[in-house]
């Protein structure tokens, strides 16, 4: 495992090993090939040496496995003279023989064992020695015997650390019966993302690398380094990863017999990779070869022959010659039946060699796979016959879309382009590619535009309607171009009606309603009603279409949680992966709103796993995970997930999702009293909402949080203006949840102005509203605000009562308390130049939300001194208010955190 990012990702493991080593004195780090055992040893040794204590590393290599006592050379070479001086003449002669300083017969093994033991004990009396043994699977039996004897008996004199493979020596044999065994796990998705991001690679590619490697640390680092050297691909690029894993594969295959290579190739190509199929194709040697491959960590045997790191399958195919692949397919065809036999027969041939008799068989196999729900397999069958029939390529593109396989959809389109298919056919495949891109569709918006051009050229109104619909979605979500999006949505509805396409017509009406709603235009509810009626007429058995999805969205905007839940339940179980992604993301939101934190986190975990498996945009799952953590995890993890969601959405060009991620980040920072960071985020949200043309305050519910941050930063007039503007829009649209949040924010503003009576009335009203709407966590937040008001009014008993009520709300929901145990100072770094130390301190206190009197009291100066200093600070930094000062100071530090 190479690279600083990989080491950082393993820091918790390194800390655990270091701690156990100091406590127990002997630790075995156990993990498969490539799991970073050597890197863990390196890091632990570095920690040990940082205390000034000596470390001796013992290692070996495949080429040295036949040589006796090679690892002991490392020990005797660095043994201090005063240590060797304590040994007997016979023992020093034995050391000289191991170091090849003298020739002669091999020493008695018993003398060699005692020599090593005496060396370790003598050294251990002088220093706190760490003996770290690496690559022990390459050690010869003689070296293992001597080391095990000395290590077990030197406990207490030296500390022992060993890196072992599961198929290698047992930890207790080499370190003693009470040695601590620590398994090295695969990298988590978040750890893999940290490694890959350290190479400057987009998160969508990071997710693909994690899936391809199974979290194998060496492969993650190798692939990330290789992709970075080749030039970071576009987010949706299906760049082959195999070339960057070949070096690792070759080293892991070294020493394995030819039958193992053959069995691995068969497993990599098999349509049915069951052990029985591989045995029938490989012959009598299969069982031994499979066992060797599993011991080496290359495969895992269960109901099927699985590659823990799928990229190794790609590597095997890339390494194999064309003739070897051909012969493997022929062997598998002979060992298979039905559609699998057809698959292997066709795969053994070039497109020019494909006989006409196989084309109908491939088409039938694709249909059977599609009807069974295996759309990936259906797409693969269609691609095999695509050079003969373009209709099979179009079907393959849509099967790939249904499976969430952007790479296969693009392959189908590329084949159609090479075969010069007619415009209408190419347009159909382009629409499949756009849909397969999911939330990354902004990056293939040009493909939708090409589809529209081709559909119009072919005079196909249904196709043109579908292309208009895709462009409308992209323009709304990614650019906030509501006027353009609305024009495309209306064109889609008109053309679909002309073509008699009821499903697309319903979707276009629903999207029009969604755009009109965000703009704050009247009449969107009636449009949605018409869309839902048209969708029902189009066929109740169809997958959940846009009208029903938008119906769920409208219910959430209207704070009708129960209705949103019922609508969502009516769509289960979705068959298509893209539908499952959407449904899980909405389920997370509903559970979080209801205060069902554990359920929200469970759904978020499923969403993250599904997105990784599909190679889908990671932005929405990371955002959903942040929402779930806020409802049932930790505030720190919510911030981390929101940051990942923001990065991924920006890479995908998804401006709307980026806005939501920033809002969640700002809200969480506000909850942990990072006023400056919250204000920086929420001011950016305000600007993005304006750029997107969003008028409905329920779309991105940032106004109350922004007002609270402004009040905390000391700008009450700006906070009250924010509340008043949002209240006007929310009242016009009847947004009850938004109004209740604004009541909470305004109450805090009134409290800061000493208007306790109005503040209490506002908080009481907010409590009643959130109680009726079924938002327990928002109710808990109001209780926290109420407690702070009572504390300020010097009513400690009432404040404690309200605080306890809030605690109970969050405990029942399984959520983190939305308030820290104590105030945290905002960490401000990279201050603008030109300020004196005193001015920097005053500016820092301003970013913490302190008023002038509080600053004066903290610094033991007069209020006039503070006011005069602020005037100078404003002039030097070119700002006019506390809010502008806070945003300026936080901007550089906040961008560094990003």
Coordinates of N, CA, C and O in Angstrom, one line a residue, residues 489-599:
X489 N -39.5 21.4 -21.6 CA -40.6 20.6 -21.0 C -41.9 20.7 -21.7 O -42.6 19.8 -22.0
X490 N -42.2 22.0 -22.1 CA -43.4 22.2 -22.8 C -43.4 21.6 -24.2 O -44.4 21.1 -24.7
X491 N -42.2 21.7 -24.9 CA -42.0 21.1 -26.2 C -42.2 19.6 -26.1 O -42.8 18.9 -27.0
X492 N -41.6 19.0 -25.0 CA -41.8 17.6 -24.8 C -43.2 17.2 -24.7 O -43.7 16.2 -25.2
X493 N -44.0 17.9 -23.9 CA -45.4 17.6 -23.7 C -46.2 17.7 -25.0 O -47.0 16.9 -25.4
X494 N -45.9 18.8 -25.8 CA -46.6 19.0 -27.1 C -46.3 17.8 -28.1 O -47.2 17.3 -28.7
X495 N -45.0 17.5 -28.2 CA -44.6 16.5 -29.2 C -45.1 15.1 -28.7 O -45.5 14.3 -29.6
X496 N -45.1 14.8 -27.4 CA -45.6 13.5 -26.9 C -47.1 13.4 -27.2 O -47.5 12.3 -27.5
X497 N -47.8 14.5 -27.0 CA -49.3 14.4 -27.2 C -49.5 14.2 -28.7 O -50.4 13.3 -29.1
X498 N -48.7 14.8 -29.6 CA -48.9 14.6 -31.0 C -48.6 13.2 -31.4 O -49.2 12.6 -32.3
X499 N -47.6 12.6 -30.7 CA -47.1 11.2 -31.1 C -48.0 10.2 -30.4 O -47.8 9.0 -30.6
X500 N -48.9 10.6 -29.5 CA -49.7 9.6 -28.7 C -48.9 8.9 -27.7 O -49.3 7.7 -27.3
X501 N -47.8 9.5 -27.2 CA -47.0 8.8 -26.2 C -47.4 9.3 -24.8 O -47.0 10.3 -24.3
X502 N -48.3 8.6 -24.2 CA -49.0 9.0 -22.9 C -48.0 9.1 -21.8 O -48.0 10.0 -20.9
X503 N -47.0 8.1 -21.7 CA -46.1 8.1 -20.6 C -45.2 9.3 -20.7 O -44.9 10.0 -19.6
X504 N -44.6 9.6 -21.8 CA -43.7 10.8 -21.9 C -44.5 12.1 -21.7 O -44.0 13.0 -21.1
X505 N -45.8 12.1 -22.2 CA -46.6 13.3 -22.0 C -46.8 13.5 -20.5 O -46.7 14.7 -20.0
X506 N -47.1 12.5 -19.8 CA -47.3 12.6 -18.3 C -46.0 13.1 -17.6 O -46.1 14.0 -16.7
X507 N -44.9 12.5 -18.0 CA -43.6 13.0 -17.4 C -43.3 14.4 -17.7 O -42.8 15.2 -16.9
X508 N -43.6 14.9 -19.0 CA -43.4 16.2 -19.3 C -44.3 17.2 -18.5 O -43.8 18.3 -18.1
X509 N -45.5 16.8 -18.4 CA -46.4 17.6 -17.5 C -45.9 17.7 -16.1 O -45.9 18.8 -15.5
X510 N -45.5 16.6 -15.6 CA -45.0 16.6 -14.2 C -43.8 17.5 -14.0 O -43.6 18.2 -13.0
X511 N -42.8 17.4 -15.0 CA -41.6 18.2 -14.9 C -42.0 19.7 -15.1 O -41.4 20.5 -14.4
X512 N -42.9 20.0 -15.9 CA -43.4 21.4 -16.0 C -43.9 21.9 -14.7 O -43.6 23.0 -14.2
X513 N -44.7 21.0 -14.0 CA -45.2 21.4 -12.7 C -44.1 21.6 -11.7 O -44.1 22.6 -10.9
X514 N -43.0 20.8 -11.8 CA -41.9 20.9 -10.8 C -41.2 22.2 -11.1 O -40.7 22.9 -10.1
X515 N -41.0 22.5 -12.3 CA -40.2 23.8 -12.6 C -41.1 25.0 -12.2 O -40.5 26.0 -11.6
X516 N -42.4 25.0 -12.5 CA -43.2 26.1 -12.1 C -43.3 26.2 -10.6 O -43.3 27.3 -10.1
X517 N -43.3 25.1 -9.9 CA -43.3 25.1 -8.4 C -42.0 25.8 -7.9 O -42.1 26.7 -7.0
X518 N -40.8 25.4 -8.4 CA -39.6 26.0 -7.9 C -39.5 27.5 -8.2 O -39.0 28.3 -7.4
X519 N -40.2 27.9 -9.3 CA -40.2 29.4 -9.6 C -41.2 30.1 -8.8 O -41.3 31.4 -8.9
X520 N -42.0 29.4 -8.0 CA -43.1 30.1 -7.2 C -44.3 30.4 -8.1 O -45.1 31.3 -7.6
X521 N -44.4 29.8 -9.2 CA -45.6 30.1 -10.1 C -46.8 29.4 -9.6 O -46.8 28.3 -9.2
X522 N -48.0 30.0 -9.7 CA -49.2 29.4 -9.4 C -49.6 28.3 -10.4 O -49.1 28.3 -11.6
X523 N -50.5 27.4 -10.1 CA -51.0 26.5 -11.0 C -50.2 25.2 -11.1 O -50.6 24.3 -11.8
X524 N -49.1 25.0 -10.4 CA -48.3 23.8 -10.5 C -49.1 22.6 -9.9 O -48.9 21.5 -10.4
X525 N -49.9 22.8 -8.9 CA -50.6 21.6 -8.3 C -51.6 21.0 -9.4 O -51.8 19.8 -9.5
X526 N -52.3 21.9 -10.1 CA -53.2 21.4 -11.2 C -52.4 20.7 -12.3 O -52.9 19.6 -12.8
X527 N -51.3 21.2 -12.6 CA -50.4 20.5 -13.6 C -50.1 19.1 -13.1 O -50.1 18.1 -13.9
X528 N -49.7 19.0 -11.9 CA -49.3 17.7 -11.3 C -50.5 16.8 -11.3 O -50.4 15.6 -11.6
X529 N -51.7 17.3 -11.0 CA -52.9 16.4 -11.0 C -53.1 15.9 -12.4 O -53.4 14.7 -12.5
X530 N -53.0 16.7 -13.4 CA -53.2 16.2 -14.8 C -52.1 15.2 -15.1 O -52.4 14.2 -15.8
X531 N -50.9 15.4 -14.7 CA -49.8 14.5 -15.0 C -50.0 13.1 -14.3 O -49.8 12.1 -15.0
X532 N -50.5 13.1 -13.1 CA -50.7 11.9 -12.4 C -51.9 11.1 -13.1 O -51.9 9.9 -13.2
X533 N -52.9 11.8 -13.5 CA -54.0 11.2 -14.2 C -53.5 10.6 -15.6 O -53.9 9.5 -15.9
X534 N -52.7 11.3 -16.3 CA -52.1 10.8 -17.5 C -51.2 9.6 -17.3 O -51.2 8.7 -18.1
X535 N -50.4 9.7 -16.2 CA -49.5 8.6 -15.9 C -50.3 7.3 -15.6 O -49.9 6.2 -16.0
X536 N -51.4 7.4 -14.9 CA -52.3 6.3 -14.6 C -52.8 5.7 -15.9 O -52.9 4.5 -16.1
X537 N -53.2 6.6 -16.8 CA -53.8 6.1 -18.0 C -52.7 5.4 -18.9 O -53.0 4.5 -19.7
X538 N -51.5 5.8 -18.7 CA -50.4 5.2 -19.5 C -50.1 3.8 -19.1 O -49.4 3.0 -19.8
X539 N -50.5 3.4 -17.9 CA -50.3 2.0 -17.5 C -49.8 1.9 -16.1 O -48.7 2.3 -15.8
X540 N -50.6 1.3 -15.2 CA -50.2 1.2 -13.8 C -49.1 0.2 -13.6 O -48.4 0.3 -12.6
X541 N -48.9 -0.7 -14.5 CA -47.8 -1.7 -14.3 C -46.4 -1.2 -14.7 O -45.5 -1.9 -14.5
X542 N -46.3 0.0 -15.2 CA -45.0 0.5 -15.6 C -44.2 0.8 -14.4 O -44.7 1.0 -13.3
X543 N -42.8 0.9 -14.5 CA -42.0 1.4 -13.4 C -42.4 2.7 -12.9 O -43.1 3.5 -13.7
X544 N -42.1 3.1 -11.7 CA -42.5 4.4 -11.2 C -42.0 5.6 -12.1 O -40.8 5.7 -12.3
X545 N -42.9 6.3 -12.6 CA -42.6 7.3 -13.6 C -42.4 8.7 -12.9 O -42.5 8.8 -11.7
X546 N -42.1 9.7 -13.7 CA -41.8 11.0 -13.2 C -42.9 11.6 -12.5 O -42.7 12.2 -11.4
X547 N -44.2 11.4 -12.9 CA -45.3 12.1 -12.1 C -45.4 11.6 -10.7 O -45.5 12.4 -9.8
X548 N -45.2 10.2 -10.5 CA -45.3 9.7 -9.2 C -44.1 10.1 -8.3 O -44.2 10.4 -7.1
X549 N -42.9 10.2 -9.0 CA -41.8 10.7 -8.2 C -42.0 12.1 -7.8 O -41.7 12.5 -6.6
X550 N -42.4 12.9 -8.7 CA -42.6 14.3 -8.4 C -43.7 14.5 -7.4 O -43.7 15.4 -6.5
X551 N -44.7 13.6 -7.4 CA -45.8 13.6 -6.4 C -45.2 13.4 -5.0 O -45.6 14.1 -4.0
X552 N -44.2 12.5 -4.9 CA -43.5 12.3 -3.6 C -42.8 13.6 -3.2 O -42.9 14.0 -2.0
X553 N -42.1 14.2 -4.2 CA -41.4 15.4 -3.9 C -42.3 16.6 -3.4 O -42.0 17.3 -2.5
X554 N -43.5 16.7 -4.1 CA -44.4 17.7 -3.7 C -44.9 17.5 -2.3 O -45.1 18.4 -1.5
X555 N -45.2 16.2 -1.9 CA -45.7 15.9 -0.6 C -44.6 16.3 0.5 O -45.0 16.8 1.6
X556 N -43.3 16.1 0.2 CA -42.3 16.5 1.1 C -42.2 18.0 1.2 O -42.0 18.6 2.3
X557 N -42.3 18.7 0.1 CA -42.3 20.2 0.1 C -43.4 20.7 0.9 O -43.3 21.7 1.6
X558 N -44.6 20.0 0.9 CA -45.8 20.5 1.6 C -45.8 20.0 3.0 O -46.8 20.2 3.7
X559 N -44.7 19.3 3.5 CA -44.6 18.7 4.8 C -45.7 17.7 5.1 O -46.2 17.6 6.2
X560 N -46.1 17.0 4.1 CA -47.1 15.9 4.2 C -46.3 14.6 4.3 O -46.3 13.8 3.3
X561 N -45.7 14.3 5.4 CA -44.8 13.1 5.5 C -45.5 11.8 5.4 O -45.0 10.9 4.7
X562 N -46.7 11.7 6.0 CA -47.4 10.4 5.9 C -47.8 10.1 4.4 O -47.7 9.0 4.0
X563 N -48.2 11.2 3.7 CA -48.6 10.9 2.3 C -47.4 10.6 1.5 O -47.5 9.7 0.6
X564 N -46.3 11.3 1.7 CA -45.0 10.9 1.0 C -44.7 9.5 1.3 O -44.3 8.8 0.3
X565 N -44.8 9.0 2.5 CA -44.5 7.6 2.8 C -45.4 6.7 2.1 O -44.9 5.6 1.6
X566 N -46.7 7.0 2.1 CA -47.6 6.1 1.4 C -47.3 6.0 -0.1 O -47.4 4.9 -0.7
X567 N -47.1 7.2 -0.7 CA -46.7 7.2 -2.1 C -45.5 6.4 -2.4 O -45.4 5.6 -3.4
X568 N -44.5 6.5 -1.5 CA -43.3 5.8 -1.7 C -43.5 4.3 -1.6 O -43.0 3.5 -2.4
X569 N -44.3 3.9 -0.6 CA -44.5 2.4 -0.4 C -45.2 1.8 -1.6 O -45.1 0.6 -1.9
X570 N -46.1 2.6 -2.2 CA -46.8 2.1 -3.4 C -45.9 1.8 -4.6 O -46.3 1.1 -5.5
X571 N -44.7 2.4 -4.5 CA -43.8 2.1 -5.7 C -42.9 0.9 -5.4 O -42.0 0.6 -6.3
X572 N -42.9 0.3 -4.2 CA -42.1 -0.8 -3.9 C -42.7 -2.1 -4.5 O -43.9 -2.2 -4.5
X573 N -41.9 -3.1 -4.8 CA -40.4 -3.0 -4.9 C -40.0 -2.7 -6.3 O -40.5 -3.2 -7.3
X574 N -39.1 -1.7 -6.5 CA -38.7 -1.3 -7.8 C -37.8 -2.3 -8.4 O -37.0 -2.9 -7.7
X575 N -37.9 -2.6 -9.7 CA -37.1 -3.6 -10.4 C -35.8 -3.0 -10.8 O -34.7 -3.7 -10.7
X576 N -35.8 -1.8 -11.4 CA -34.7 -1.2 -12.0 C -33.7 -0.6 -10.9 O -34.2 0.0 -10.0
X577 N -32.4 -0.8 -11.1 CA -31.5 -0.2 -10.1 C -31.6 1.3 -9.9 O -31.6 1.8 -8.8
X578 N -31.9 2.0 -11.1 CA -32.0 3.4 -11.0 C -33.2 3.8 -10.1 O -33.2 4.8 -9.4
X579 N -34.3 3.0 -10.2 CA -35.5 3.3 -9.4 C -35.2 3.0 -7.9 O -35.7 3.7 -7.0
X580 N -34.4 1.9 -7.7 CA -34.0 1.6 -6.3 C -33.2 2.7 -5.7 O -33.3 3.1 -4.5
X581 N -32.3 3.3 -6.5 CA -31.5 4.4 -6.0 C -32.4 5.6 -5.6 O -32.2 6.2 -4.5
X582 N -33.3 5.9 -6.4 CA -34.2 7.0 -6.2 C -35.0 6.8 -4.9 O -35.2 7.6 -4.0
X583 N -35.6 5.5 -4.9 CA -36.5 5.2 -3.8 C -35.7 5.2 -2.4 O -36.2 5.7 -1.4
X584 N -34.5 4.7 -2.4 CA -33.8 4.6 -1.2 C -33.4 6.1 -0.7 O -33.5 6.4 0.5
X585 N -33.1 6.9 -1.6 CA -32.7 8.3 -1.2 C -33.9 9.0 -0.6 O -33.8 9.8 0.4
X586 N -35.1 8.8 -1.2 CA -36.3 9.4 -0.6 C -36.7 8.8 0.7 O -37.1 9.5 1.7
X587 N -36.5 7.5 0.9 CA -36.8 6.8 2.1 C -35.9 7.4 3.2 O -36.3 7.5 4.4
X588 N -34.6 7.6 2.9 CA -33.7 8.2 3.9 C -34.3 9.5 4.4 O -34.3 9.8 5.6
X589 N -34.7 10.4 3.5 CA -35.2 11.7 3.9 C -36.5 11.6 4.8 O -36.6 12.3 5.8
X590 N -37.4 10.7 4.4 CA -38.6 10.5 5.2 C -38.3 10.0 6.6 O -38.8 10.5 7.6
X591 N -37.5 9.0 6.7 CA -37.1 8.5 8.0 C -36.4 9.6 8.8 O -36.7 9.7 10.0
X592 N -35.5 10.3 8.2 CA -34.8 11.4 8.9 C -35.8 12.4 9.4 O -35.8 12.9 10.6
X593 N -36.8 12.9 8.6 CA -37.8 13.8 9.0 C -38.6 13.3 10.2 O -39.0 14.0 11.1
X594 N -38.9 12.0 10.2 CA -39.7 11.4 11.2 C -38.9 11.2 12.5 O -39.5 10.8 13.5
X595 N -37.7 11.4 12.5 CA -36.8 11.2 13.7 C -36.5 9.7 13.8 O -36.2 9.3 14.9
X596 N -36.5 9.0 12.7 CA -36.1 7.5 12.8 C -34.7 7.4 12.3 O -34.4 6.8 11.2
X597 N -33.8 7.8 13.1 CA -32.4 7.9 12.8 C -31.8 6.5 12.4 O -31.1 6.4 11.3
X598 N -31.9 5.5 13.2 CA -31.4 4.2 12.8 C -31.9 3.7 11.5 O -31.1 3.1 10.7
X599 N -33.2 3.8 11.2 CA -33.7 3.4 9.9 C -33.1 4.2 8.8 O -32.8 3.7 7.7

